């Protein structure tokens, strides 16, 4: 049912945890399935220097959270904003149709964290 990459990111998730001094935080949830994702960013010179996540949800939700952090780390904010739900699923070699909403949450959480950072750091 799940690809080897999905299973690897579920069993060995990357970038799990909280960043105490995060300068961008995004949280999204899906009430129909109960999944909740929170992403923490440290942005320096428009680059995502550190990124961590906390996810409450199914294996696919954990795997997509892990993958989106791997895809976004080291990217500019503009590059990270271009990461789509489809790109997250593709990077995991696909997800079952019933679990595609999990990849939507991962990209949405990343975008919410970036928007939070941008709101906090608007030029005066």
JSON list of C-alpha atoms in Angstrom, two decimals:
[
{"chain": "A", "resi": 1, "resn": "UNK", "atom": "CA", "xyz": [0.00, 0.00, 0.00]},
{"chain": "A", "resi": 2, "resn": "UNK", "atom": "CA", "xyz": [2.80, 2.46, 0.88]},
{"chain": "A", "resi": 3, "resn": "UNK", "atom": "CA", "xyz": [6.07, 2.98, -0.99]},
{"chain": "A", "resi": 4, "resn": "UNK", "atom": "CA", "xyz": [9.43, 2.21, 0.62]},
{"chain": "A", "resi": 5, "resn": "UNK", "atom": "CA", "xyz": [10.09, 5.97, 0.93]},
{"chain": "A", "resi": 6, "resn": "UNK", "atom": "CA", "xyz": [6.81, 6.54, 2.80]},
{"chain": "A", "resi": 7, "resn": "UNK", "atom": "CA", "xyz": [7.65, 3.71, 5.19]},
{"chain": "A", "resi": 8, "resn": "UNK", "atom": "CA", "xyz": [11.19, 5.01, 5.69]},
{"chain": "A", "resi": 9, "resn": "UNK", "atom": "CA", "xyz": [10.00, 8.54, 6.51]},
{"chain": "A", "resi": 10, "resn": "UNK", "atom": "CA", "xyz": [7.31, 7.12, 8.82]},
{"chain": "A", "resi": 11, "resn": "UNK", "atom": "CA", "xyz": [9.66, 4.77, 10.68]},
{"chain": "A", "resi": 12, "resn": "UNK", "atom": "CA", "xyz": [12.64, 7.19, 10.65]},
{"chain": "A", "resi": 13, "resn": "UNK", "atom": "CA", "xyz": [11.17, 10.68, 10.40]},
{"chain": "A", "resi": 14, "resn": "UNK", "atom": "CA", "xyz": [13.62, 13.52, 9.79]},
{"chain": "A", "resi": 15, "resn": "UNK", "atom": "CA", "xyz": [13.55, 16.88, 11.56]},
{"chain": "A", "resi": 16, "resn": "UNK", "atom": "CA", "xyz": [11.09, 15.95, 14.30]},
{"chain": "A", "resi": 17, "resn": "UNK", "atom": "CA", "xyz": [10.67, 18.36, 17.19]},
{"chain": "A", "resi": 18, "resn": "UNK", "atom": "CA", "xyz": [10.21, 21.95, 18.13]},
{"chain": "A", "resi": 19, "resn": "UNK", "atom": "CA", "xyz": [12.44, 24.97, 17.57]},
{"chain": "A", "resi": 20, "resn": "UNK", "atom": "CA", "xyz": [12.34, 27.19, 20.62]},
{"chain": "A", "resi": 21, "resn": "UNK", "atom": "CA", "xyz": [13.52, 30.32, 18.81]},
{"chain": "A", "resi": 22, "resn": "UNK", "atom": "CA", "xyz": [11.61, 29.70, 15.56]},
{"chain": "A", "resi": 23, "resn": "UNK", "atom": "CA", "xyz": [10.92, 32.85, 13.60]},
{"chain": "A", "resi": 24, "resn": "UNK", "atom": "CA", "xyz": [8.09, 31.24, 11.63]},
{"chain": "A", "resi": 25, "resn": "UNK", "atom": "CA", "xyz": [5.45, 28.75, 12.83]},
{"chain": "A", "resi": 26, "resn": "UNK", "atom": "CA", "xyz": [2.61, 27.24, 10.85]},
{"chain": "A", "resi": 27, "resn": "UNK", "atom": "CA", "xyz": [-0.11, 24.87, 12.00]},
{"chain": "A", "resi": 28, "resn": "UNK", "atom": "CA", "xyz": [-2.83, 23.23, 9.95]},
{"chain": "A", "resi": 29, "resn": "UNK", "atom": "CA", "xyz": [-5.32, 20.49, 10.60]},
{"chain": "A", "resi": 30, "resn": "UNK", "atom": "CA", "xyz": [-7.87, 18.37, 8.83]},
{"chain": "A", "resi": 31, "resn": "UNK", "atom": "CA", "xyz": [-11.01, 17.97, 10.97]},
{"chain": "A", "resi": 32, "resn": "UNK", "atom": "CA", "xyz": [-12.31, 15.06, 8.87]},
{"chain": "A", "resi": 33, "resn": "UNK", "atom": "CA", "xyz": [-9.33, 12.81, 9.65]},
{"chain": "A", "resi": 34, "resn": "UNK", "atom": "CA", "xyz": [-7.93, 14.43, 12.79]},
{"chain": "A", "resi": 35, "resn": "UNK", "atom": "CA", "xyz": [-4.41, 15.05, 11.44]},
{"chain": "A", "resi": 36, "resn": "UNK", "atom": "CA", "xyz": [-2.61, 18.13, 12.82]},
{"chain": "A", "resi": 37, "resn": "UNK", "atom": "CA", "xyz": [0.78, 19.40, 11.64]},
{"chain": "A", "resi": 38, "resn": "UNK", "atom": "CA", "xyz": [2.93, 22.14, 13.08]},
{"chain": "A", "resi": 39, "resn": "UNK", "atom": "CA", "xyz": [6.08, 23.35, 11.32]},
{"chain": "A", "resi": 40, "resn": "UNK", "atom": "CA", "xyz": [8.79, 25.51, 12.87]},
{"chain": "A", "resi": 41, "resn": "UNK", "atom": "CA", "xyz": [11.25, 27.55, 10.77]},
{"chain": "A", "resi": 42, "resn": "UNK", "atom": "CA", "xyz": [14.47, 29.40, 11.32]},
{"chain": "A", "resi": 43, "resn": "UNK", "atom": "CA", "xyz": [15.02, 31.74, 8.40]},
{"chain": "A", "resi": 44, "resn": "UNK", "atom": "CA", "xyz": [18.27, 33.66, 7.85]},
{"chain": "A", "resi": 45, "resn": "UNK", "atom": "CA", "xyz": [18.96, 35.81, 4.79]},
{"chain": "A", "resi": 46, "resn": "UNK", "atom": "CA", "xyz": [15.78, 34.49, 3.12]},
{"chain": "A", "resi": 47, "resn": "UNK", "atom": "CA", "xyz": [17.00, 30.86, 3.44]},
{"chain": "A", "resi": 48, "resn": "UNK", "atom": "CA", "xyz": [15.36, 28.15, 5.55]},
{"chain": "A", "resi": 49, "resn": "UNK", "atom": "CA", "xyz": [18.31, 27.27, 7.80]},
{"chain": "A", "resi": 50, "resn": "UNK", "atom": "CA", "xyz": [16.42, 24.95, 10.15]},
{"chain": "A", "resi": 51, "resn": "UNK", "atom": "CA", "xyz": [13.01, 23.32, 10.04]},
{"chain": "A", "resi": 52, "resn": "UNK", "atom": "CA", "xyz": [11.26, 20.90, 12.38]},
{"chain": "A", "resi": 53, "resn": "UNK", "atom": "CA", "xyz": [7.79, 19.47, 12.69]},
{"chain": "A", "resi": 54, "resn": "UNK", "atom": "CA", "xyz": [5.36, 17.95, 15.14]},
{"chain": "A", "resi": 55, "resn": "UNK", "atom": "CA", "xyz": [2.52, 15.90, 13.68]},
{"chain": "A", "resi": 56, "resn": "UNK", "atom": "CA", "xyz": [-0.43, 14.14, 15.20]},
{"chain": "A", "resi": 57, "resn": "UNK", "atom": "CA", "xyz": [-1.85, 11.76, 12.65]},
{"chain": "A", "resi": 58, "resn": "UNK", "atom": "CA", "xyz": [-1.48, 8.66, 10.54]},
{"chain": "A", "resi": 59, "resn": "UNK", "atom": "CA", "xyz": [1.72, 7.23, 9.10]},
{"chain": "A", "resi": 60, "resn": "UNK", "atom": "CA", "xyz": [1.23, 9.12, 5.83]},
{"chain": "A", "resi": 61, "resn": "UNK", "atom": "CA", "xyz": [0.88, 12.40, 7.76]},
{"chain": "A", "resi": 62, "resn": "UNK", "atom": "CA", "xyz": [4.17, 11.75, 9.57]},
{"chain": "A", "resi": 63, "resn": "UNK", "atom": "CA", "xyz": [5.90, 10.74, 6.33]},
{"chain": "A", "resi": 64, "resn": "UNK", "atom": "CA", "xyz": [4.71, 13.81, 4.40]},
{"chain": "A", "resi": 65, "resn": "UNK", "atom": "CA", "xyz": [5.72, 16.11, 7.28]},
{"chain": "A", "resi": 66, "resn": "UNK", "atom": "CA", "xyz": [9.18, 14.55, 7.30]},
{"chain": "A", "resi": 67, "resn": "UNK", "atom": "CA", "xyz": [9.53, 14.81, 3.52]},
{"chain": "A", "resi": 68, "resn": "UNK", "atom": "CA", "xyz": [8.37, 18.43, 3.30]},
{"chain": "A", "resi": 69, "resn": "UNK", "atom": "CA", "xyz": [11.03, 19.43, 5.85]},
{"chain": "A", "resi": 70, "resn": "UNK", "atom": "CA", "xyz": [13.68, 17.64, 3.79]},
{"chain": "A", "resi": 71, "resn": "UNK", "atom": "CA", "xyz": [12.48, 19.35, 0.59]},
{"chain": "A", "resi": 72, "resn": "UNK", "atom": "CA", "xyz": [12.35, 22.83, 2.16]},
{"chain": "A", "resi": 73, "resn": "UNK", "atom": "CA", "xyz": [15.59, 22.88, 4.18]},
{"chain": "A", "resi": 74, "resn": "UNK", "atom": "CA", "xyz": [18.21, 25.09, 2.54]},
{"chain": "A", "resi": 75, "resn": "UNK", "atom": "CA", "xyz": [15.76, 26.61, 0.06]},
{"chain": "A", "resi": 76, "resn": "UNK", "atom": "CA", "xyz": [14.83, 30.26, -0.29]},
{"chain": "A", "resi": 77, "resn": "UNK", "atom": "CA", "xyz": [11.38, 31.23, 0.94]},
{"chain": "A", "resi": 78, "resn": "UNK", "atom": "CA", "xyz": [10.25, 31.67, -2.66]},
{"chain": "A", "resi": 79, "resn": "UNK", "atom": "CA", "xyz": [11.47, 28.19, -3.63]},
{"chain": "A", "resi": 80, "resn": "UNK", "atom": "CA", "xyz": [9.81, 26.66, -0.57]},
{"chain": "A", "resi": 81, "resn": "UNK", "atom": "CA", "xyz": [6.52, 28.41, -1.34]},
{"chain": "A", "resi": 82, "resn": "UNK", "atom": "CA", "xyz": [6.54, 26.67, -4.73]},
{"chain": "A", "resi": 83, "resn": "UNK", "atom": "CA", "xyz": [6.58, 23.23, -3.09]},
{"chain": "A", "resi": 84, "resn": "UNK", "atom": "CA", "xyz": [3.20, 21.76, -3.88]},
{"chain": "A", "resi": 85, "resn": "UNK", "atom": "CA", "xyz": [1.13, 18.98, -2.41]},
{"chain": "A", "resi": 86, "resn": "UNK", "atom": "CA", "xyz": [1.83, 16.95, -5.55]},
{"chain": "A", "resi": 87, "resn": "UNK", "atom": "CA", "xyz": [5.59, 17.50, -5.18]},
{"chain": "A", "resi": 88, "resn": "UNK", "atom": "CA", "xyz": [5.53, 16.13, -1.63]},
{"chain": "A", "resi": 89, "resn": "UNK", "atom": "CA", "xyz": [3.59, 13.04, -2.70]},
{"chain": "A", "resi": 90, "resn": "UNK", "atom": "CA", "xyz": [5.85, 12.55, -5.74]},
{"chain": "A", "resi": 91, "resn": "UNK", "atom": "CA", "xyz": [8.99, 12.80, -3.59]},
{"chain": "A", "resi": 92, "resn": "UNK", "atom": "CA", "xyz": [7.59, 9.90, -1.53]},
{"chain": "A", "resi": 93, "resn": "UNK", "atom": "CA", "xyz": [6.98, 7.85, -4.71]},
{"chain": "A", "resi": 94, "resn": "UNK", "atom": "CA", "xyz": [3.26, 8.45, -4.39]},
{"chain": "A", "resi": 95, "resn": "UNK", "atom": "CA", "xyz": [0.55, 8.01, -1.79]},
{"chain": "A", "resi": 96, "resn": "UNK", "atom": "CA", "xyz": [-2.65, 5.98, -1.92]},
{"chain": "A", "resi": 97, "resn": "UNK", "atom": "CA", "xyz": [-5.56, 8.18, -3.12]},
{"chain": "A", "resi": 98, "resn": "UNK", "atom": "CA", "xyz": [-7.19, 7.98, 0.33]},
{"chain": "A", "resi": 99, "resn": "UNK", "atom": "CA", "xyz": [-4.05, 9.52, 1.86]},
{"chain": "A", "resi": 100, "resn": "UNK", "atom": "CA", "xyz": [-3.43, 12.37, -0.59]},
{"chain": "A", "resi": 101, "resn": "UNK", "atom": "CA", "xyz": [-4.99, 14.83, 1.88]},
{"chain": "A", "resi": 102, "resn": "UNK", "atom": "CA", "xyz": [-1.95, 14.21, 4.11]},
{"chain": "A", "resi": 103, "resn": "UNK", "atom": "CA", "xyz": [0.41, 15.67, 1.51]},
{"chain": "A", "resi": 104, "resn": "UNK", "atom": "CA", "xyz": [-1.94, 18.66, 1.26]},
{"chain": "A", "resi": 105, "resn": "UNK", "atom": "CA", "xyz": [-1.48, 19.29, 4.97]},
{"chain": "A", "resi": 106, "resn": "UNK", "atom": "CA", "xyz": [2.32, 19.11, 4.78]},
{"chain": "A", "resi": 107, "resn": "UNK", "atom": "CA", "xyz": [2.64, 21.73, 2.04]},
{"chain": "A", "resi": 108, "resn": "UNK", "atom": "CA", "xyz": [-0.05, 23.86, 3.69]},
{"chain": "A", "resi": 109, "resn": "UNK", "atom": "CA", "xyz": [1.77, 23.79, 7.05]},
{"chain": "A", "resi": 110, "resn": "UNK", "atom": "CA", "xyz": [5.03, 24.81, 5.37]},
{"chain": "A", "resi": 111, "resn": "UNK", "atom": "CA", "xyz": [3.30, 27.67, 3.53]},
{"chain": "A", "resi": 112, "resn": "UNK", "atom": "CA", "xyz": [1.61, 28.80, 6.77]},
{"chain": "A", "resi": 113, "resn": "UNK", "atom": "CA", "xyz": [4.99, 28.89, 8.56]},
{"chain": "A", "resi": 114, "resn": "UNK", "atom": "CA", "xyz": [6.53, 30.95, 5.75]},
{"chain": "A", "resi": 115, "resn": "UNK", "atom": "CA", "xyz": [3.59, 33.37, 5.77]},
{"chain": "A", "resi": 116, "resn": "UNK", "atom": "CA", "xyz": [3.96, 33.68, 9.57]},
{"chain": "A", "resi": 117, "resn": "UNK", "atom": "CA", "xyz": [7.65, 34.52, 9.13]},
{"chain": "A", "resi": 118, "resn": "UNK", "atom": "CA", "xyz": [6.85, 37.06, 6.39]},
{"chain": "A", "resi": 119, "resn": "UNK", "atom": "CA", "xyz": [4.18, 38.75, 8.53]},
{"chain": "A", "resi": 120, "resn": "UNK", "atom": "CA", "xyz": [6.57, 39.05, 11.47]},
{"chain": "A", "resi": 121, "resn": "UNK", "atom": "CA", "xyz": [9.39, 40.44, 9.30]},
{"chain": "A", "resi": 122, "resn": "UNK", "atom": "CA", "xyz": [7.69, 42.93, 7.02]},
{"chain": "A", "resi": 123, "resn": "UNK", "atom": "CA", "xyz": [9.87, 45.88, 6.19]},
{"chain": "A", "resi": 124, "resn": "UNK", "atom": "CA", "xyz": [8.83, 49.00, 8.06]}
]
